[in-house]
C-alpha cells in the first residue's frame, strides 16, 4: 500500500495522486502484497488437508486466482482509481448498500487476516526468543500494532521494497535448503507425491486450495496503486501477472521443500512450519535469524491490515455512511482513535476465540465473496466501454472465476461451520451500523468509494 497513513489529509481537496510508480516497482509491490504471513503460517495447515503433496493446493490456488486477476487487470485499466472492489461494484450496480457491504467485507477481511497473523506471531516463531502462551503473545503483538497505529506511520515505497526483499529472502533460504537437500540426497522427495487426505483426494485438494488462497490474497491490495502508476493500462496487467507467476514459483518450491524434509504430521501441528524445515536442514541457517524474518513477515501483514481497516472505518464515518463518531481524530496525533479502538477490539475478540487456520479461512471466505462480485462486475461493465485502451480479459476467465470463487466459498471444501458463523457476525456488524446510521442521518443515495478508501 502506498498511502500516507500517519496523517489524515483532507481528501475533498485532492483530485488525483501523483503518477510516480513505474512497472518494476509496481511488480515489487504486487509480489510484496502476496508474500507474507500466509506461507510462513499456514503451510502446515494446508499439508494437513492433503496429507503430503503440499505443493498441489498452492498450484491449484494460483491457477484459480489468475482467473480473478484477469478481472482486476481489466478493471484497473478501465478505471485507474484507488478504490478497488467497492469502486467496481458501485459502477456495476450503483446500489449504495451493496457498495458499502463490499467495502466493509474487505475491511473485515483485513481484521481477520491481522488476527490470524497475530496468532501466528505468538506461536513457535516467537518461542525462539521468549516462552509465552500463544494467546498472550498474540495479544501483546496486537497491543504493539495498536500503539504504532495510534502514534501514526508514514509508509513509503522504500519501506515496502525493503520488507518485500526481507520476506522473499526468508523464502529463498528455504528454497536453498531444498536444493541442497536434493543435491546431497537428504529428505524424502517421494512424500511430495503422496496423498493421504482424510476426506479423499478431491475434497482434500479442494479444502487445501481454499485455505492456500490466504497465502496469495494480497494481490487485491495492489489495486490501490492504480492511481499512482505511470501507465496503469499497460503496466498493471504485466505487474499483476508477473507478480503472481513469481510468487507461484517461490511458493511451489517452498512447499516442495517443506514436504520433502518434514513429515506431514509435524507440519500440520506446528505454528511455525517453515522453522521446522530450517531446524532439520543439512544446510545450516540460524533458526533464530529465520524466526526473526518470519516474525517480520507475519508482523508486517498484521500491521498493514490493521492500518487499512482503521482508515476504512474512518473514511466511512467521515462520509457519514456509518455513525460519525468513527471519524473522530485525536487532537495531537491526528489519527482516527475511535476507529482504531473499534478495529482492534474486534481483533482481540477474534484472536481470543479463533485459531490461525479458522481465522485465515474466514479471511478467505470474505474475500472469495468479494472476488465473485468483482468477476461479475467486469462482465456487467462491458456494457459501458471507455475511450482509452486497456487490457480486456477473455470472457471465459472472469466467468469461470466467479463460479470458482462461489464453489470455494461453499461448505463442500470442508470449511468448519464456525468460519461461516464468524463471517456472518462480522458482516452483521456492518449491516447494524448501516441501519443505525440511517436512523440518525437518513437514507444514503450516493456513495463515492474513493472517499472512503484509505
PDB file of C-alpha atoms in Angstrom, residues 12 26 32 47 49 56 61 71 89 103 129-130 140 142 176 182 222 235 279 299 309 333 353 359 386 413 422 428 431:
ATOM      1  CA  UNK A  12     -12.088  16.642  -0.679  1.00  0.00           C
ATOM      2  CA  UNK A  26       4.756  -1.956  -9.267  1.00  0.00           C
ATOM      3  CA  UNK A  32       5.255  -7.952  -1.740  1.00  0.00           C
ATOM      4  CA  UNK A  47      -0.327 -30.003   4.298  1.00  0.00           C
ATOM      5  CA  UNK A  49      -5.581 -31.150   4.251  1.00  0.00           C
ATOM      6  CA  UNK A  56      -0.670 -29.179  -5.156  1.00  0.00           C
ATOM      7  CA  UNK A  61      -4.960 -21.879  -5.882  1.00  0.00           C
ATOM      8  CA  UNK A  71     -10.901  -9.266 -13.948  1.00  0.00           C
ATOM      9  CA  UNK A  89     -19.307  -2.894  -7.500  1.00  0.00           C
ATOM     10  CA  UNK A 103     -16.057  -2.199   1.374  1.00  0.00           C
ATOM     11  CA  UNK A 129      13.097 -15.803  21.726  1.00  0.00           C
ATOM     12  CA  UNK A 130      10.647 -15.929  24.629  1.00  0.00           C
ATOM     13  CA  UNK A 140       0.836  -8.330  23.202  1.00  0.00           C
ATOM     14  CA  UNK A 142      -1.909  -6.554  18.843  1.00  0.00           C
ATOM     15  CA  UNK A 176      18.247 -23.067  -0.980  1.00  0.00           C
ATOM     16  CA  UNK A 182      18.268 -32.729  -3.336  1.00  0.00           C
ATOM     17  CA  UNK A 222      -2.200  -3.696  -5.186  1.00  0.00           C
ATOM     18  CA  UNK A 235       1.952  -1.698 -16.532  1.00  0.00           C
ATOM     19  CA  UNK A 279      15.868 -26.988  12.079  1.00  0.00           C
ATOM     20  CA  UNK A 299       4.046  -8.763  11.746  1.00  0.00           C
ATOM     21  CA  UNK A 309      -9.029  -1.381   8.351  1.00  0.00           C
ATOM     22  CA  UNK A 333      -1.606  12.618  16.968  1.00  0.00           C
ATOM     23  CA  UNK A 353     -11.919 -17.107  20.082  1.00  0.00           C
ATOM     24  CA  UNK A 359      -9.191 -17.004  11.113  1.00  0.00           C
ATOM     25  CA  UNK A 386     -14.308   3.648 -22.212  1.00  0.00           C
ATOM     26  CA  UNK A 413     -14.480 -27.552   0.897  1.00  0.00           C
ATOM     27  CA  UNK A 422     -17.810 -15.767  12.308  1.00  0.00           C
ATOM     28  CA  UNK A 428     -23.929  -8.297  10.519  1.00  0.00           C
ATOM     29  CA  UNK A 431     -25.416  -4.069   8.471  1.00  0.00           C
TER      30      UNK A 431
END
